[in-house]
Tab-separated table of C-alpha atoms in Angstrom:
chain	number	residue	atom	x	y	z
X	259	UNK	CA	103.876	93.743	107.115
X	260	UNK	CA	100.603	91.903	105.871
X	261	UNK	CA	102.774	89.102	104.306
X	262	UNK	CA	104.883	88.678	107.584
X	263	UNK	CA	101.415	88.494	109.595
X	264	UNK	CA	100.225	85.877	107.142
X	265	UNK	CA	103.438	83.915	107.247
X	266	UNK	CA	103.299	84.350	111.182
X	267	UNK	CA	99.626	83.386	111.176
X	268	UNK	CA	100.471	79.903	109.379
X	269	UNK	CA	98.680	80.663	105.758
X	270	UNK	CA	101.936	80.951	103.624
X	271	UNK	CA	105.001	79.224	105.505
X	272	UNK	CA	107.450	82.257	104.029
X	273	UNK	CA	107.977	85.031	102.500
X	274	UNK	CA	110.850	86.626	100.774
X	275	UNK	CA	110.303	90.529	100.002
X	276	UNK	CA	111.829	92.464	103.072
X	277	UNK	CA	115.377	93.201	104.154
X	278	UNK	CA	116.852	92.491	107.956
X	279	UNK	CA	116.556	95.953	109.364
X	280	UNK	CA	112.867	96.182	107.988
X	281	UNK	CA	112.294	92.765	109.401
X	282	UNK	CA	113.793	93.789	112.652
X	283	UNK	CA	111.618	96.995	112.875
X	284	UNK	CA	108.436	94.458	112.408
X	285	UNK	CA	109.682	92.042	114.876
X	286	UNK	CA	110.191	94.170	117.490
X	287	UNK	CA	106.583	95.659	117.870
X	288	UNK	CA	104.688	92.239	117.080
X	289	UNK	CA	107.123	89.034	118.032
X	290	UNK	CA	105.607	87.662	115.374
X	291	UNK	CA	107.795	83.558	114.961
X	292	UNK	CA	109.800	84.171	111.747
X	293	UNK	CA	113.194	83.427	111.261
X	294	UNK	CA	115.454	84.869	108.251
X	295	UNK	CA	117.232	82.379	106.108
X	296	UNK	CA	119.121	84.571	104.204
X	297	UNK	CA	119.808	87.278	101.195
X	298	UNK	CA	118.175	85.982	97.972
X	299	UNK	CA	118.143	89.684	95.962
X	300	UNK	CA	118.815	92.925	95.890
X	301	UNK	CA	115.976	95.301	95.727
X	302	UNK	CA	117.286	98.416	93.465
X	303	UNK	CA	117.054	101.481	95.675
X	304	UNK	CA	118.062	105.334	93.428
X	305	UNK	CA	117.704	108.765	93.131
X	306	UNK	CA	115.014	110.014	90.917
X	307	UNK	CA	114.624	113.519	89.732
X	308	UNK	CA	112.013	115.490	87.418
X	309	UNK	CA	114.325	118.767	87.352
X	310	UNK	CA	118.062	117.191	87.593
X	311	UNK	CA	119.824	115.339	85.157
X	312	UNK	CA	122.448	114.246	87.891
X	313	UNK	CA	123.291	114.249	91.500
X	314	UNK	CA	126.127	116.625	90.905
X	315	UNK	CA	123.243	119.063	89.448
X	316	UNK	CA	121.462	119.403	92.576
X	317	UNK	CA	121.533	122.672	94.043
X	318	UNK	CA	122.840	124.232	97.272
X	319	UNK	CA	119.350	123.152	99.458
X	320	UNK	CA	117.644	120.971	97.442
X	321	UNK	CA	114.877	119.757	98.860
X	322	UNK	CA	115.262	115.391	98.743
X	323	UNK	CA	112.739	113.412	99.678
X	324	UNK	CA	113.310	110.044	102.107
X	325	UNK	CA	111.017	107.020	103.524
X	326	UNK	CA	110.003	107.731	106.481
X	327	UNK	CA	110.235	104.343	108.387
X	328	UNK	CA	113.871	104.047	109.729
X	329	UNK	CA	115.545	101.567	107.822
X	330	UNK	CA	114.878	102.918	105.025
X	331	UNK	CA	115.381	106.283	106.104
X	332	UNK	CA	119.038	104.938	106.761
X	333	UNK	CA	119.550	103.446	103.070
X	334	UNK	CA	118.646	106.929	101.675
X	335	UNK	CA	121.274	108.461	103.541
X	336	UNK	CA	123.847	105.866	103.114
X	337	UNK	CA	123.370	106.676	99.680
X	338	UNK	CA	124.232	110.277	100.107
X	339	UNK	CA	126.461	109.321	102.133
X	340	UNK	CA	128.531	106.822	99.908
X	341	UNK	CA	127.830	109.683	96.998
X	342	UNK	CA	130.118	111.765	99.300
X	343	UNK	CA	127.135	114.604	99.596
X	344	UNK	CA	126.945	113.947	103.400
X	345	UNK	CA	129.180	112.832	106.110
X	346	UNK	CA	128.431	110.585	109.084
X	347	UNK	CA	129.701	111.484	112.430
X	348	UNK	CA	132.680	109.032	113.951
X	349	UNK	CA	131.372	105.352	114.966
X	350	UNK	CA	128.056	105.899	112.991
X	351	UNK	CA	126.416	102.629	112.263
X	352	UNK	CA	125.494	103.339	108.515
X	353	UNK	CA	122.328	100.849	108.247
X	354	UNK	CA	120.857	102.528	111.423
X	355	UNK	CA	121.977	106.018	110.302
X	356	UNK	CA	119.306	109.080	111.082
X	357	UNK	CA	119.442	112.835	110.223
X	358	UNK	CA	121.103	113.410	114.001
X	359	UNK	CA	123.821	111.320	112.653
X	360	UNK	CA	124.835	113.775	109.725
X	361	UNK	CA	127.861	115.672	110.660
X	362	UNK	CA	128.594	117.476	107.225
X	363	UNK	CA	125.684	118.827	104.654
X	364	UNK	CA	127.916	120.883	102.604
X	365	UNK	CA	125.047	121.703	99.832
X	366	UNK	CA	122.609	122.259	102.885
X	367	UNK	CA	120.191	119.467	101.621
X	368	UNK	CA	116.858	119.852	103.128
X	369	UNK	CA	115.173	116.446	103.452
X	370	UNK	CA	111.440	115.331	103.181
X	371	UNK	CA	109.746	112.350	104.602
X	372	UNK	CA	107.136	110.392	102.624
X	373	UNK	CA	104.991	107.521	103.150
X	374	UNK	CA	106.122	103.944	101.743
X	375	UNK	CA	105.344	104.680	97.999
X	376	UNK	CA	104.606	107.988	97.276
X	377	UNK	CA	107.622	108.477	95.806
X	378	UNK	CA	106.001	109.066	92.713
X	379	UNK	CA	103.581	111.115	93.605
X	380	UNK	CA	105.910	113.206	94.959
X	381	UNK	CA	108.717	113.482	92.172
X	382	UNK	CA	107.166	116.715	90.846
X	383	UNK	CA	107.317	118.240	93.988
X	384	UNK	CA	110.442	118.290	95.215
X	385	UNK	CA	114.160	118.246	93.599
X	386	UNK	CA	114.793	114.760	94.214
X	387	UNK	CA	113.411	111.399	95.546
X	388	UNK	CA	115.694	108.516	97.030
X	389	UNK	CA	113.011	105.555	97.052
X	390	UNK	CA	112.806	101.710	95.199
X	391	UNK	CA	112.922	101.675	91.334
X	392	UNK	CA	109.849	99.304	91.816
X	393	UNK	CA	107.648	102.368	93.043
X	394	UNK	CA	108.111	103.939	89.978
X	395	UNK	CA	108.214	101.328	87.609
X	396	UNK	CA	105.041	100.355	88.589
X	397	UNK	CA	103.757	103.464	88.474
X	398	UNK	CA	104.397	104.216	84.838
X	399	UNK	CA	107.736	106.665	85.802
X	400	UNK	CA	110.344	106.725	82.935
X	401	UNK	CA	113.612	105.260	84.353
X	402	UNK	CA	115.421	108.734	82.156
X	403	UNK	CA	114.556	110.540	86.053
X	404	UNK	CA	116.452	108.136	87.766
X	405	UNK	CA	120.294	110.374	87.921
X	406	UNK	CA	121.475	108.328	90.451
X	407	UNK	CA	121.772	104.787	91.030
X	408	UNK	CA	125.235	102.855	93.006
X	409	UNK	CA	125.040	99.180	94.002
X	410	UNK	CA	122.868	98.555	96.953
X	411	UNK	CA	124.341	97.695	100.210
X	412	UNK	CA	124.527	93.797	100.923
X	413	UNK	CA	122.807	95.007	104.583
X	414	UNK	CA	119.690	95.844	102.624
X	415	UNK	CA	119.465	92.764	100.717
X	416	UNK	CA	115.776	90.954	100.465
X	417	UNK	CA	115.527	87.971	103.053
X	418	UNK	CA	113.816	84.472	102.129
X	419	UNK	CA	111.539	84.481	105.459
X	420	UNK	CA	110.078	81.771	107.324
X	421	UNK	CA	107.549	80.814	109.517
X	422	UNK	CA	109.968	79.566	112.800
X	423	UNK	CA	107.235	76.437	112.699
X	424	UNK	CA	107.777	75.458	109.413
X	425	UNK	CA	111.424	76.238	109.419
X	426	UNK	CA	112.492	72.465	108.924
X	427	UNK	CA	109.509	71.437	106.849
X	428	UNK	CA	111.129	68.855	104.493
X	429	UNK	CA	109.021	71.249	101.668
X	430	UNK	CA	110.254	74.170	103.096
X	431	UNK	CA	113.777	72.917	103.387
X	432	UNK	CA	113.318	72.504	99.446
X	433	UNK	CA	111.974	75.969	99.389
X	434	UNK	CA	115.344	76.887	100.835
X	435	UNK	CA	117.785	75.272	98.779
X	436	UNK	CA	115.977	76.387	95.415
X	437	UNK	CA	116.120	80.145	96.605
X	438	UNK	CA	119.865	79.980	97.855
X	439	UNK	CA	120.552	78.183	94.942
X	440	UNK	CA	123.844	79.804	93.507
X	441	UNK	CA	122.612	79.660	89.657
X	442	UNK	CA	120.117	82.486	90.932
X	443	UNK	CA	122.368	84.964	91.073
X	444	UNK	CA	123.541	85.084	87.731
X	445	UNK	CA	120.508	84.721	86.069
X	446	UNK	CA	119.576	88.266	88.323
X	447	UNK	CA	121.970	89.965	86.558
X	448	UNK	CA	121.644	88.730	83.176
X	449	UNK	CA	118.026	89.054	82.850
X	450	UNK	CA	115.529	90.978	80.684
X	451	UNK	CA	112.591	90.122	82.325
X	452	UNK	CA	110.411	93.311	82.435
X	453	UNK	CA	108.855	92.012	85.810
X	454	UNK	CA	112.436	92.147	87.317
X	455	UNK	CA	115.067	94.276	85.252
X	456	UNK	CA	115.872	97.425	87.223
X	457	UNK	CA	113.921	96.148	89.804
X	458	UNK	CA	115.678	92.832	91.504
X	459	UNK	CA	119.085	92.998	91.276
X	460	UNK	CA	121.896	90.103	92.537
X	461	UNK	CA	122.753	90.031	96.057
X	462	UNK	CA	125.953	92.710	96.901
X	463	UNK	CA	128.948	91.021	97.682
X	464	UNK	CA	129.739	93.198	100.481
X	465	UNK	CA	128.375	96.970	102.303
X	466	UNK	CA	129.861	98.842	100.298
């Protein structure tokens, strides 16, 4: 939220970091004048585990642990849910989906709620964490504890982000077109970069 505020406040004209529903959650409790341009990258969301080599290994009521704001709340059981470990209940909107909305738990998961990045500092504590790869990259986490990892959904893709002022700034109009530039994608998912392998991923052609 501290970038948004300084993009709203007029010292950076954009941003590019959050997805639309996180955006939305931000938007609605501060009105701050952004406007979303569109999906540049996918931010690599998994399942980590210190005492599981796979998903399938988890055990009737594992204990999983989930963000705690709601979007990403949603993503973590999407993932489950696309895993086929849970079931939503008819006309569930997936990207808004909460632990009311679960209508099968066959292996009787039991989920915990964690802060924005404590993820890590969690992972010995409970069976599994569903968080960002990012979280524990950067905080020194071997990627062998991450058992489960499907394409991210498109809906959870990170937004280029501008300031609603600057939106037709000739310089931010060039800002645009290099970040929707179509050879970025590729170079996403060929890349070796340490700063962005694992991490940043190419936008998902659909929600599935």
């Amino acid at each position: 939220a501290l970038v948004q505020s300084i993009s709203a406040n007029g010292q950076f004209a954009a941003n590019i970091y959050q997805h639309q529903y996180w955006l939305k959650e931000v938007l609605a409790k501060t009105h701050w004048p952004l406007t979303k341009v569109g999906p540049v990258f996918q931010w690599a969301y998994s399942m980590y585990s210190e005492k599981y080599k796979s998903i399938s290994a988890l055990p009737n009521g594992a204990s999983i642990a989930l963000l705690n704001d709601p979007a990403n709340t949603a993503q973590a059981l999407w993932l489950l849910d696309r895993a086929g470990k849970i079931t939503f209940k008819p006309g569930t909107t997936p990207w808004y989906a909460t632990t009311s909305d679960i209508a099968t738990n066959p292996d009787n998961y039991h989920f915990v709620f964690i802060d924005y990045g404590d993820g890590p500092r969690v992972l010995p504590d409970v069976d599994a964490v569903i968080a960002y790869n990012m979280q524990f990259i950067g905080a020194g986490i071997s990627q062998k504890y991450k058992i489960y990892a499907p394409p991210a959904p498109r809906a959870f893709a990170g937004q280029l982000v501008v300031s609603t002022k600057y939106l037709h700034d000739p310089q931010v109009r060039k800002l645009i077109k290099v970040f929707l530039d179509p050879r970025v994608q590729p170079y996403l998912r060929a890349t070796q970069n340490p700063g962005l392998k694992d991490q940043l991923m190419p936008v998902s052609p659909n929600n599935n």
